[in-house]
Coordinates of C-alpha atoms in Angstrom, one line a residue:
Chain A
M26 CA 202.7 22.3 -0.3
T27 CA 201.1 20.9 -3.4
K28 CA 200.9 22.4 -6.8
A29 CA 197.4 23.4 -6.3
G30 CA 198.3 25.0 -3.1
W31 CA 200.9 27.3 -4.7
F32 CA 198.2 28.2 -7.3
S33 CA 195.8 29.3 -4.8
L34 CA 198.0 32.3 -3.5
P35 CA 197.8 34.5 -6.6
V36 CA 194.0 33.6 -6.9
L37 CA 193.6 34.7 -3.4
L38 CA 195.6 37.8 -3.8
G39 CA 193.4 38.6 -6.9
G40 CA 190.4 38.1 -4.8
L41 CA 191.8 40.4 -2.1
V42 CA 192.1 43.2 -4.7
L43 CA 188.6 42.6 -6.0
A44 CA 187.1 42.5 -2.4
F45 CA 189.0 45.6 -1.3
G46 CA 187.7 47.7 -4.4
W47 CA 184.1 46.3 -4.0
H48 CA 184.3 47.1 -0.2
I49 CA 185.1 50.7 -1.1
A50 CA 182.6 51.0 -3.9
V51 CA 179.6 50.1 -1.7
G52 CA 177.9 52.4 0.7
A53 CA 175.3 54.9 1.3
K54 CA 176.3 56.1 -2.2
T55 CA 177.8 53.4 -4.6
V56 CA 180.9 54.7 -6.2
P57 CA 181.7 52.9 -9.5
L58 CA 184.8 50.8 -9.3
H59 CA 186.9 52.8 -12.0
V60 CA 186.1 55.9 -9.8
V61 CA 187.6 54.1 -6.7
L62 CA 190.7 53.2 -8.7
E63 CA 190.9 56.8 -10.0
A64 CA 190.7 58.1 -6.2
L65 CA 193.5 55.8 -5.3
V66 CA 195.9 56.6 -8.2
A67 CA 195.0 60.0 -9.3
Y68 CA 193.3 61.8 -6.3
D69 CA 191.2 64.9 -7.1
Q70 CA 190.5 67.0 -4.2
S71 CA 187.5 68.6 -5.7
N72 CA 185.8 65.4 -6.6
F73 CA 183.5 64.5 -3.9
D74 CA 183.5 60.7 -4.7
H75 CA 187.2 60.8 -4.2
V76 CA 187.2 62.4 -0.9
V77 CA 184.4 59.9 0.3
V78 CA 186.6 57.1 -1.0
T79 CA 190.0 58.3 0.7
D80 CA 188.6 59.8 3.8
L81 CA 185.8 57.5 4.7
R82 CA 185.9 54.2 3.0
L83 CA 189.6 53.5 2.4
P84 CA 190.6 53.5 6.2
R85 CA 187.7 51.1 6.9
A86 CA 188.6 48.7 4.1
V87 CA 192.3 48.8 5.5
Y88 CA 190.9 48.1 9.0
A89 CA 189.1 45.1 7.7
V90 CA 192.2 43.8 5.9
L91 CA 194.5 44.1 9.0
V92 CA 192.0 42.8 11.4
G93 CA 191.0 39.9 9.4
A94 CA 194.7 38.8 8.7
A95 CA 195.7 39.3 12.2
L96 CA 192.9 37.2 13.8
A97 CA 193.3 34.5 11.0
V98 CA 197.0 34.2 11.6
A99 CA 196.6 34.2 15.3
G100 CA 194.1 31.3 15.1
A101 CA 196.3 29.4 12.8
L102 CA 199.2 29.7 15.1
M103 CA 197.0 28.7 18.0
Q104 CA 195.6 25.6 16.4
G105 CA 199.1 24.6 15.2
V106 CA 200.9 24.9 18.4
T107 CA 198.2 23.4 20.7
R108 CA 197.1 20.9 18.1
N109 CA 193.7 21.9 19.0
P110 CA 191.2 22.5 16.2
L111 CA 189.1 24.7 18.3
A112 CA 191.8 27.2 19.4
E113 CA 191.5 30.7 18.5
P114 CA 191.7 34.1 20.2
G115 CA 188.0 34.4 20.8
V116 CA 187.1 30.8 21.8
L117 CA 189.9 30.7 24.3
G118 CA 189.0 34.2 26.0
L119 CA 191.7 36.3 24.7
L120 CA 189.5 38.6 22.7
T121 CA 187.3 39.3 25.8
G122 CA 190.5 39.5 28.1
A123 CA 191.9 42.1 26.0
S124 CA 188.7 43.9 25.6
F125 CA 188.0 43.9 29.3
V126 CA 191.2 45.6 30.1
V127 CA 190.7 48.2 27.5
V128 CA 187.1 48.9 28.6
M129 CA 188.2 49.2 32.2
A130 CA 191.2 51.4 31.6
V131 CA 189.2 53.7 29.2
G132 CA 185.9 53.7 31.3
Y133 CA 187.5 54.1 34.8
F134 CA 190.8 55.4 34.4
R135 CA 190.4 57.6 31.2
L136 CA 193.3 56.2 29.6
V137 CA 192.2 57.2 26.1
D138 CA 195.5 57.9 24.7
P139 CA 195.7 55.6 21.6
A140 CA 199.3 54.6 22.2
F141 CA 198.2 52.7 25.3
I142 CA 195.2 50.8 23.8
P143 CA 197.2 48.0 22.2
L144 CA 199.4 47.7 25.2
L145 CA 196.4 47.3 27.3
A146 CA 194.9 44.9 25.1
A147 CA 198.1 42.8 25.1
L148 CA 198.2 42.9 28.9
G149 CA 194.5 41.7 29.0
A150 CA 195.2 39.0 26.4
T151 CA 198.3 37.7 28.3
V152 CA 196.7 37.4 31.6
T153 CA 193.7 35.7 30.0
A154 CA 195.8 33.3 28.3
A155 CA 197.7 32.3 31.5
L156 CA 194.5 32.0 33.5
V157 CA 192.7 30.0 30.8
W158 CA 195.8 27.5 30.4
G159 CA 196.1 27.4 34.2
I160 CA 192.4 26.4 34.7
A161 CA 192.7 23.9 31.9
A162 CA 195.8 22.3 33.3
A163 CA 194.5 22.0 36.6
A164 CA 191.3 20.3 35.3
P165 CA 191.3 16.4 35.4
G166 CA 193.1 15.1 32.4
G167 CA 195.1 18.3 31.8
S168 CA 194.8 20.9 28.9
T169 CA 192.9 19.1 26.3
P170 CA 191.0 20.8 23.5
L171 CA 187.9 20.5 25.5
T172 CA 189.1 21.7 28.8
L173 CA 190.8 24.7 27.2
V174 CA 187.5 25.7 25.2
L175 CA 185.6 25.3 28.7
A176 CA 188.0 27.3 30.5
G177 CA 187.9 29.9 27.8
A178 CA 184.0 30.0 28.0
A179 CA 184.2 30.4 31.7
I180 CA 186.7 33.3 31.6
T181 CA 184.8 34.9 28.7
G182 CA 181.4 34.7 30.7
F183 CA 183.1 36.1 34.0
L184 CA 184.7 39.2 32.2
A185 CA 181.6 39.7 30.1
A186 CA 179.6 39.9 33.4
F187 CA 182.1 42.6 34.8
I188 CA 181.9 44.5 31.6
S189 CA 178.1 44.6 31.9
L190 CA 178.2 45.5 35.5
A191 CA 180.5 48.4 34.8
H192 CA 178.2 49.5 32.0
L193 CA 175.1 49.3 34.3
L194 CA 177.0 51.3 37.0
D195 CA 178.4 54.1 34.7
Q196 CA 176.1 54.3 31.5
E197 CA 177.8 57.6 30.3
S198 CA 181.4 56.6 30.0
F199 CA 180.8 53.1 28.7
D200 CA 178.1 53.9 26.2
R201 CA 180.8 55.2 23.9
L202 CA 182.5 51.5 24.1
R203 CA 179.1 49.8 23.4
V204 CA 179.4 49.5 19.7
W205 CA 183.2 48.9 19.9
L206 CA 182.5 46.0 22.2
T207 CA 180.4 44.2 19.4
G208 CA 183.5 44.3 17.2
T209 CA 183.2 47.1 14.5
L210 CA 185.1 48.6 11.8
A211 CA 183.2 51.8 11.6
G212 CA 184.5 55.3 12.9
R213 CA 187.8 54.1 14.3
S214 CA 190.4 56.9 14.4
T215 CA 193.5 56.5 12.5
D216 CA 195.5 57.3 15.6
V217 CA 194.7 53.9 17.1
L218 CA 195.7 52.2 13.6
I219 CA 199.1 53.9 13.7
W220 CA 199.8 52.6 17.3
A221 CA 198.5 49.2 16.6
L222 CA 200.5 48.8 13.4
P223 CA 203.9 47.9 15.0
W224 CA 202.2 45.1 17.1
L225 CA 200.4 43.8 14.1
I226 CA 203.5 43.8 11.8
G227 CA 205.6 42.5 14.6
G228 CA 203.1 39.5 15.2
L229 CA 202.7 38.8 11.3
V230 CA 206.5 38.7 10.9
L231 CA 207.0 36.6 13.8
A232 CA 204.2 34.2 12.6
L233 CA 205.9 33.9 9.2
L234 CA 209.3 33.0 10.7
L235 CA 207.8 30.5 13.1
A236 CA 205.7 28.6 10.4
P237 CA 208.1 25.9 9.6
Q238 CA 208.6 25.1 13.5
V239 CA 204.9 25.1 13.9
T240 CA 204.4 22.4 11.1
A241 CA 207.1 20.2 12.9
L242 CA 205.2 21.0 16.3
A243 CA 201.9 19.9 14.9
M244 CA 203.2 16.4 14.5
G245 CA 203.8 16.2 18.3
D246 CA 206.2 17.7 20.8
E247 CA 208.5 14.6 20.8
T248 CA 208.7 14.4 17.0
A249 CA 209.5 18.0 17.0
V250 CA 212.3 17.7 19.6
G251 CA 213.7 14.9 17.4
L252 CA 213.7 17.3 14.3
G253 CA 215.6 19.9 16.4
V254 CA 212.8 22.2 17.2
D255 CA 213.4 24.1 20.5
V256 CA 209.7 23.4 21.6
V257 CA 209.6 25.6 24.7
R258 CA 211.1 28.6 22.7
V259 CA 208.8 28.3 19.8
K260 CA 205.6 27.8 21.9
L261 CA 206.7 31.0 23.8
L262 CA 207.4 33.1 20.7
A263 CA 204.1 31.8 19.0
M264 CA 202.2 32.8 22.1
L265 CA 204.0 36.4 21.8
S266 CA 202.8 36.5 18.2
V267 CA 199.3 35.6 19.1
I268 CA 199.1 38.1 21.7
A269 CA 200.5 40.9 19.7
L270 CA 198.2 40.1 16.8
T271 CA 195.2 39.8 19.3
A272 CA 196.1 43.1 20.8
A273 CA 196.3 44.9 17.5
A274 CA 193.0 43.5 16.2
V275 CA 191.2 44.3 19.5
A276 CA 192.6 48.0 19.6
I277 CA 191.4 48.6 16.0
A278 CA 188.2 46.7 15.8
G279 CA 187.2 45.3 19.3
P280 CA 186.4 41.6 19.8
M281 CA 185.7 40.2 16.4
A282 CA 184.6 36.7 17.2
F283 CA 185.3 33.4 15.4
V284 CA 187.4 34.9 12.4
G285 CA 190.4 32.9 13.9
L286 CA 188.5 29.8 14.0
V287 CA 187.0 29.7 10.7
I288 CA 189.8 30.9 8.4
P289 CA 192.8 28.5 9.2
H290 CA 190.4 25.6 8.6
V291 CA 189.4 26.9 5.2
A292 CA 192.9 27.6 4.5
R293 CA 193.8 23.8 5.5
I294 CA 191.3 22.8 2.9
L295 CA 192.9 24.8 0.3
V296 CA 196.8 24.1 0.9
G297 CA 197.0 21.2 3.1
A298 CA 198.7 20.8 6.6
D299 CA 202.0 22.8 6.0
Y300 CA 202.1 25.9 8.0
R301 CA 204.5 27.6 5.7
A302 CA 201.4 27.8 3.4
I303 CA 198.7 27.8 6.1
V304 CA 199.9 31.1 7.8
P305 CA 200.4 33.4 4.6
V306 CA 197.1 32.0 3.1
S307 CA 195.2 32.5 6.4
A308 CA 196.5 36.0 6.3
V309 CA 195.1 36.8 2.8
L310 CA 191.9 34.5 3.4
G311 CA 191.2 36.5 6.6
A312 CA 191.4 39.9 5.0
V313 CA 189.1 38.9 2.1
Y314 CA 186.6 37.3 4.5
L315 CA 186.3 40.3 6.7
L316 CA 186.1 42.7 3.7
V317 CA 183.1 40.5 2.6
V318 CA 181.7 40.3 5.9
D319 CA 181.8 44.1 6.3
I320 CA 180.0 44.6 2.9
A321 CA 177.3 42.4 4.2
A322 CA 177.2 44.1 7.4
R323 CA 176.5 47.4 5.7
M324 CA 174.2 46.1 2.9
V325 CA 172.0 43.4 4.4
L326 CA 169.8 45.9 6.7
A327 CA 170.7 49.1 4.7
P328 CA 170.5 51.8 5.6
I329 CA 170.9 50.3 9.2
E330 CA 174.4 49.1 9.7
V331 CA 175.1 46.0 11.7
S332 CA 178.3 45.7 13.7
T333 CA 180.7 43.6 11.7
G334 CA 181.4 41.5 14.8
I335 CA 177.8 40.6 15.2
V336 CA 177.9 39.1 11.5
T337 CA 181.1 37.2 12.1
A338 CA 179.5 35.6 15.2
L339 CA 176.5 34.7 13.2
L340 CA 178.6 33.0 10.7
G341 CA 181.2 31.6 13.0
A342 CA 178.9 30.0 15.6
P343 CA 177.4 27.4 13.4
F344 CA 180.9 26.6 11.9
F345 CA 182.1 25.9 15.6
V346 CA 179.3 23.6 16.2
W347 CA 180.0 21.8 13.0
L348 CA 183.8 21.6 13.9
V349 CA 183.0 20.2 17.5
R350 CA 180.8 17.5 15.8
A351 CA 183.2 16.6 13.1
R352 CA 186.5 17.0 14.8
L353 CA 186.4 16.4 18.6
Chain B
M24 CA 220.3 -19.4 3.0
K25 CA 224.0 -18.1 2.6
H26 CA 222.6 -14.8 1.8
A27 CA 220.4 -14.4 4.9
K28 CA 223.3 -15.6 7.0
T29 CA 225.6 -12.6 6.1
D30 CA 222.7 -10.4 6.5
I31 CA 222.2 -11.5 10.1
E32 CA 225.9 -11.0 11.0
S33 CA 226.6 -8.0 12.8
F34 CA 228.4 -5.1 11.0
A35 CA 231.5 -5.4 13.4
S36 CA 231.9 -9.1 12.8
R37 CA 231.5 -8.6 8.9
T38 CA 234.1 -5.9 8.7
G39 CA 236.4 -7.3 11.5
T40 CA 236.8 -4.0 13.0
V41 CA 236.2 -3.2 16.8
T42 CA 234.2 -0.1 16.7
A43 CA 233.6 2.2 19.8
P44 CA 229.9 2.6 20.8
R45 CA 228.4 5.8 19.2
L46 CA 225.8 6.1 21.8
R47 CA 226.3 5.5 25.5
A48 CA 224.4 6.0 28.8
D49 CA 226.6 6.6 31.6
S50 CA 225.1 6.0 35.1
L51 CA 222.0 7.5 33.7
C52 CA 219.0 8.4 36.1
V53 CA 215.9 9.6 34.7
G54 CA 212.4 10.4 36.0
Y55 CA 209.4 12.7 36.1
A56 CA 208.5 15.3 38.9
G57 CA 210.9 13.8 41.4
T58 CA 210.2 10.2 40.9
K59 CA 213.0 8.2 39.5
I60 CA 212.1 5.8 36.9
V61 CA 215.3 4.9 35.3
H62 CA 218.1 4.0 37.9
D63 CA 221.7 4.2 37.1
V64 CA 221.6 2.6 33.5
D65 CA 224.8 2.0 31.6
L66 CA 224.1 1.2 28.0
E67 CA 225.8 1.0 24.7
A68 CA 224.7 1.0 21.1
N69 CA 227.2 0.3 18.2
P70 CA 227.5 1.6 14.6
G71 CA 226.0 -0.9 12.0
E72 CA 223.8 -2.6 14.7
V73 CA 220.3 -2.7 15.9
T74 CA 220.2 -2.7 19.7
I75 CA 216.9 -3.5 21.1
L76 CA 215.6 -2.4 24.5
V77 CA 213.0 -4.9 25.9
G78 CA 211.2 -5.1 29.3
P79 CA 207.7 -5.4 30.9
N80 CA 205.3 -2.7 30.7
G81 CA 206.3 0.5 32.7
C82 CA 209.9 -0.7 33.0
G83 CA 211.3 2.4 31.9
K84 CA 212.4 1.7 28.6
S85 CA 210.7 4.5 26.7
T86 CA 211.7 6.9 29.3
L87 CA 215.4 5.8 28.9
L88 CA 214.9 6.2 25.1
K89 CA 213.5 9.6 25.6
A90 CA 216.5 10.7 27.7
M91 CA 218.9 9.4 25.1
A92 CA 217.1 11.6 22.6
R93 CA 217.2 14.6 24.9
V94 CA 213.3 14.7 25.1
L95 CA 213.8 14.2 29.0
K96 CA 216.8 15.7 31.0
P97 CA 218.5 13.2 33.1
M98 CA 218.5 13.5 37.0
S99 CA 222.1 12.4 37.0
G100 CA 224.6 10.6 34.8
A101 CA 224.6 11.5 31.1
A102 CA 223.5 10.3 27.8
L103 CA 226.6 10.6 25.4
L104 CA 226.9 10.7 21.6
D105 CA 230.6 10.2 20.7
G106 CA 231.4 10.9 24.1
Q107 CA 229.5 14.3 24.2
S108 CA 226.5 14.9 26.3
V109 CA 223.4 15.2 23.9
H110 CA 221.8 17.6 26.5
A111 CA 224.7 19.9 26.1
M112 CA 224.5 20.1 22.4
P113 CA 222.5 22.7 20.3
T114 CA 219.2 20.8 19.7
R115 CA 219.4 21.5 15.9
D116 CA 223.0 20.3 15.6
L117 CA 222.1 17.1 17.4
A118 CA 219.3 16.6 15.1
R119 CA 221.7 16.3 12.2
Q120 CA 223.4 13.4 14.0
L121 CA 220.6 11.8 15.8
A122 CA 217.0 11.1 14.8
L123 CA 214.0 10.1 16.9
L124 CA 210.8 8.4 16.0
P125 CA 208.5 8.7 19.0
Q126 CA 205.8 6.1 20.0
G127 CA 202.5 6.5 17.9
P128 CA 203.2 9.5 16.1
V129 CA 200.1 11.4 14.6
A130 CA 200.4 13.3 11.3
P131 CA 198.3 16.4 11.1
E132 CA 195.2 15.8 9.1
G133 CA 195.7 16.3 5.3
L134 CA 199.6 16.0 5.3
T135 CA 200.8 14.1 2.2
V136 CA 203.5 11.5 2.3
H137 CA 205.9 13.5 0.6
E138 CA 205.2 16.5 3.0
L139 CA 205.7 14.3 6.0
V140 CA 209.1 12.9 4.7
S141 CA 210.3 16.3 3.8
Q142 CA 209.8 17.2 7.5
G143 CA 212.9 15.1 8.0
R144 CA 214.9 17.8 6.3
F145 CA 214.0 20.5 8.9
P146 CA 217.3 20.4 10.9
H147 CA 219.1 20.9 7.6
Q148 CA 217.4 24.1 6.7
S149 CA 217.4 27.6 8.0
L150 CA 216.2 31.1 6.9
T151 CA 219.1 31.5 4.5
R152 CA 219.2 27.9 3.4
Q153 CA 215.8 26.9 2.1
W154 CA 214.9 23.8 0.1
S155 CA 217.8 22.5 -2.0
A156 CA 218.5 19.8 -4.4
D157 CA 220.3 17.9 -1.5
D158 CA 217.1 18.0 0.4
S159 CA 215.1 16.5 -2.7
R160 CA 217.6 13.8 -3.1
A161 CA 217.5 12.9 0.5
V162 CA 213.6 12.8 0.6
T163 CA 213.6 10.7 -2.6
G164 CA 216.2 8.3 -1.3
A165 CA 214.3 7.8 1.9
M166 CA 211.0 7.2 0.3
Q167 CA 212.8 4.5 -2.0
A168 CA 214.5 3.0 1.0
A169 CA 211.1 2.6 2.8
D170 CA 209.3 1.7 -0.4
I171 CA 206.7 4.3 -0.2
I172 CA 207.7 6.1 -3.4
D173 CA 204.3 4.9 -5.0
F174 CA 202.2 6.8 -2.4
S175 CA 204.1 10.1 -2.5
D176 CA 201.2 12.2 -3.1
R177 CA 198.6 10.2 -1.0
R178 CA 197.5 11.6 2.4
V179 CA 199.3 10.0 5.3
D180 CA 195.9 9.5 7.0
S181 CA 194.5 7.4 4.2
L182 CA 197.2 4.7 4.5
S183 CA 197.2 1.4 6.5
G184 CA 199.2 1.3 9.7
G185 CA 202.2 -0.5 8.1
Q186 CA 202.4 1.8 5.2
R187 CA 202.1 4.7 7.6
Q188 CA 204.8 3.4 9.9
R189 CA 207.1 3.2 6.8
C190 CA 206.3 6.9 6.0
W191 CA 207.5 7.8 9.6
I192 CA 210.6 5.7 9.2
A193 CA 211.1 7.5 5.8
M194 CA 211.0 10.8 7.5
V195 CA 213.7 9.9 10.0
L196 CA 215.8 8.5 7.2
A197 CA 215.5 11.8 5.3
Q198 CA 217.0 13.4 8.4
E199 CA 220.2 11.5 7.3
T200 CA 221.6 10.9 10.6
D201 CA 224.0 8.2 11.6
V202 CA 222.1 7.5 14.9
I203 CA 218.5 6.6 14.9
L204 CA 216.0 6.1 18.1
L205 CA 212.8 4.3 17.6
D206 CA 210.1 3.9 20.3
E207 CA 207.9 0.8 19.7
P208 CA 207.9 1.2 15.8
T209 CA 205.9 -2.3 15.4
T210 CA 203.1 -1.7 18.1
F211 CA 199.6 -2.3 16.5
L212 CA 201.0 -3.8 13.5
D213 CA 200.3 -7.4 12.0
L214 CA 203.1 -9.9 12.5
K215 CA 203.8 -9.7 8.8
V216 CA 204.1 -6.0 8.8
Q217 CA 206.2 -6.2 12.0
V218 CA 208.7 -8.4 10.3
D219 CA 208.9 -6.0 7.2
V220 CA 209.4 -3.1 9.4
M221 CA 212.2 -4.8 11.4
T222 CA 213.8 -6.0 8.2
L223 CA 213.8 -2.5 6.9
L224 CA 215.4 -1.3 10.1
R225 CA 218.1 -4.0 10.1
K226 CA 218.9 -3.1 6.4
I227 CA 219.1 0.7 7.4
A228 CA 221.5 -0.2 10.3
R229 CA 223.6 -2.4 8.0
Q230 CA 224.1 0.3 5.2
K231 CA 226.2 3.1 6.1
G232 CA 226.9 1.6 9.5
R233 CA 224.1 3.5 11.3
T234 CA 223.6 3.1 14.9
L235 CA 219.9 1.9 15.9
L236 CA 218.4 1.9 19.3
V237 CA 214.9 0.5 19.3
V238 CA 212.4 0.1 22.2
L239 CA 210.2 -3.0 21.2
H240 CA 207.4 -4.9 22.8
E241 CA 207.5 -8.3 21.1
L242 CA 210.2 -10.3 22.8
N243 CA 210.8 -12.9 19.9
I244 CA 210.7 -10.4 17.2
A245 CA 213.4 -8.6 19.2
A246 CA 215.4 -11.9 19.6
M247 CA 215.0 -12.4 15.8
F248 CA 216.4 -8.8 14.7
A249 CA 218.6 -7.5 17.7
D250 CA 222.4 -7.4 17.2
R251 CA 222.4 -6.6 20.8
I252 CA 219.6 -6.9 23.2
V253 CA 218.9 -5.0 26.5
I254 CA 216.4 -6.4 29.1
M255 CA 215.3 -3.7 31.7
R256 CA 213.0 -4.2 34.7
D257 CA 211.8 -1.5 37.1
G258 CA 214.2 0.9 35.6
R259 CA 217.2 -1.1 35.9
L260 CA 219.2 -3.3 33.3
I261 CA 219.0 -6.9 33.9
A262 CA 221.4 -7.9 30.9
Q263 CA 222.8 -6.8 27.8
G264 CA 224.7 -8.2 24.9
A265 CA 224.1 -10.6 22.0
P266 CA 220.7 -12.3 22.0
E267 CA 222.2 -15.8 22.1
R268 CA 223.7 -14.7 25.5
V269 CA 220.9 -12.5 26.8
I270 CA 217.7 -14.5 26.0
T271 CA 218.0 -17.3 28.6
T272 CA 215.6 -18.7 30.9
E273 CA 217.2 -17.2 33.8
N274 CA 217.0 -13.6 32.4
L275 CA 213.5 -14.1 31.1
A276 CA 212.4 -15.0 34.8
A277 CA 214.5 -12.1 36.1
G278 CA 213.5 -9.5 33.5
F279 CA 209.9 -10.4 32.8
G280 CA 208.9 -12.8 35.8
L281 CA 208.2 -15.2 33.0
Q282 CA 208.6 -19.0 33.1
A283 CA 209.9 -19.9 29.7
S284 CA 212.3 -22.2 27.8
V285 CA 214.4 -20.9 25.2
I286 CA 215.1 -22.9 22.0
K287 CA 217.2 -22.2 18.9
D288 CA 215.7 -21.3 15.7
P289 CA 217.0 -24.1 13.3
V290 CA 217.6 -21.7 10.3
T291 CA 218.9 -18.6 12.0
G292 CA 220.4 -20.0 15.1
R293 CA 218.5 -17.2 17.0
P294 CA 217.0 -17.9 20.4
V295 CA 213.2 -18.3 20.5
C296 CA 211.4 -18.0 23.7
L297 CA 208.7 -20.4 24.4
P298 CA 206.6 -19.3 27.6
D299 CA 205.4 -22.3 29.8
I300 CA 201.7 -22.4 29.8
T301 CA 201.3 -25.5 31.9
E302 CA 201.0 -24.9 35.8
P303 CA 204.4 -25.8 37.4
A304 CA 204.3 -29.3 38.9
S305 CA 204.1 -29.0 42.8

């Protein structure tokens, strides 16, 4: 990594702290930043602002940080391992696959126990990944960036149709999932967070451990073999990490589109092509990004709140188009 | 010309020692998905020498090289490094003894020359052993040897084809292995740059008695730089040995289906292949 690259990490961490404080400060009633700090370090139960900060706003800020970091790192790993600039959990259908299984299990089988949610999401992501890669590999020319994206789009459309159908057939049970399905950080219970956390931490640690191998892999499979990388093992472990991170993010916030696509590219502009730098920088950058997006989601049409996932999609889609034009 | 002469003599003839081949293919058969591409090949590459594999397109020379570098598994037979099967060794241990430069490698966008060359240190690092003074020394040494130290902070994708290829060779050198395999390292380069790259590779082999096995497209470049040349056709060896012995009208016809005469370079004494371009008299 370049000297400028190492310099950017403390700057980013500073930005993260600022965004975190700002995120907690804004809302229906603005809480001054120093009160936010007070509430975090010297909590006073009788102070109404303190209760708002710790009970309502702090969890949401924490979700934003975790989901943003998870999706950004998952995207970085996928882009590195597949050498595909368009790879990310959303574009390749993993988010929809994970949501589909969660929706069906919760809607039809009443599997509402939060312990099951990440597991179900992981199951959905795994099956979708296998399907998307299978379809892309069977296409003429094999699994190229383009065939993977097309297979991801097809699977996403197919599963989204099933979700709509289920919703139409049973309005009542699926209505509660409607907002979650757009990607939201509002009103999630901390139970889900507790069960998603092991997946998230496991996925992040694995990603950080794999980062040096991913850099070697990004130079081509043969080069990586020559350098002593066990290519099959690294690809499997990277997939495992991606699935754990996707499952945790979907369990907490639903399908949050395009975060995993945008952030790694910005990280690359900042720190270059080495995944030892891209992975941690993506994590911090993803957290900051989702905090800021969530602030916008609450402020732009206030007092109406827009789903965070709708805002990430609004911002991510033009970026996706630009990427296709610039890089494919 | 005295200087050039000693440079061309092989390591073994200069040192007067008879060295055992470091790298050997033993009745090696390789293929993809049940189709055999390399048939029963026996091959040797010696320390201090550049061994060059030539043959027509699709003859299996790259496939053979990939099997020697454990990228492909053999269907039968073995690829041996110092008598040990390369496919049986832990891949990272092997990467400290044998390096591979694949054909047409692509650096990720934005990678700097120094970062690329540093990748060569990958097999020497682990969770507990991160970047060390040894690594820095190896990377600087490799960049000096490949004469790219001036571009250290440039992006690889901003360099010319020849400069880029020297960066990749430096990465392989930074790996500090005795055995180096290269798949068509001069393809798409100008003649002058091809000669530069091959001169560099020969120097690398001479220093420290490294064993180089190179797949090459250009027959005359191969004849000019090889200590040992191997001709393949349809997955089988046609001939192997010193260029003077192997580059003959008969072998060129058998290996390439090429009608050519062979003359001697008046300066180096190396064989030069001159294809017949006139229609054969009836």
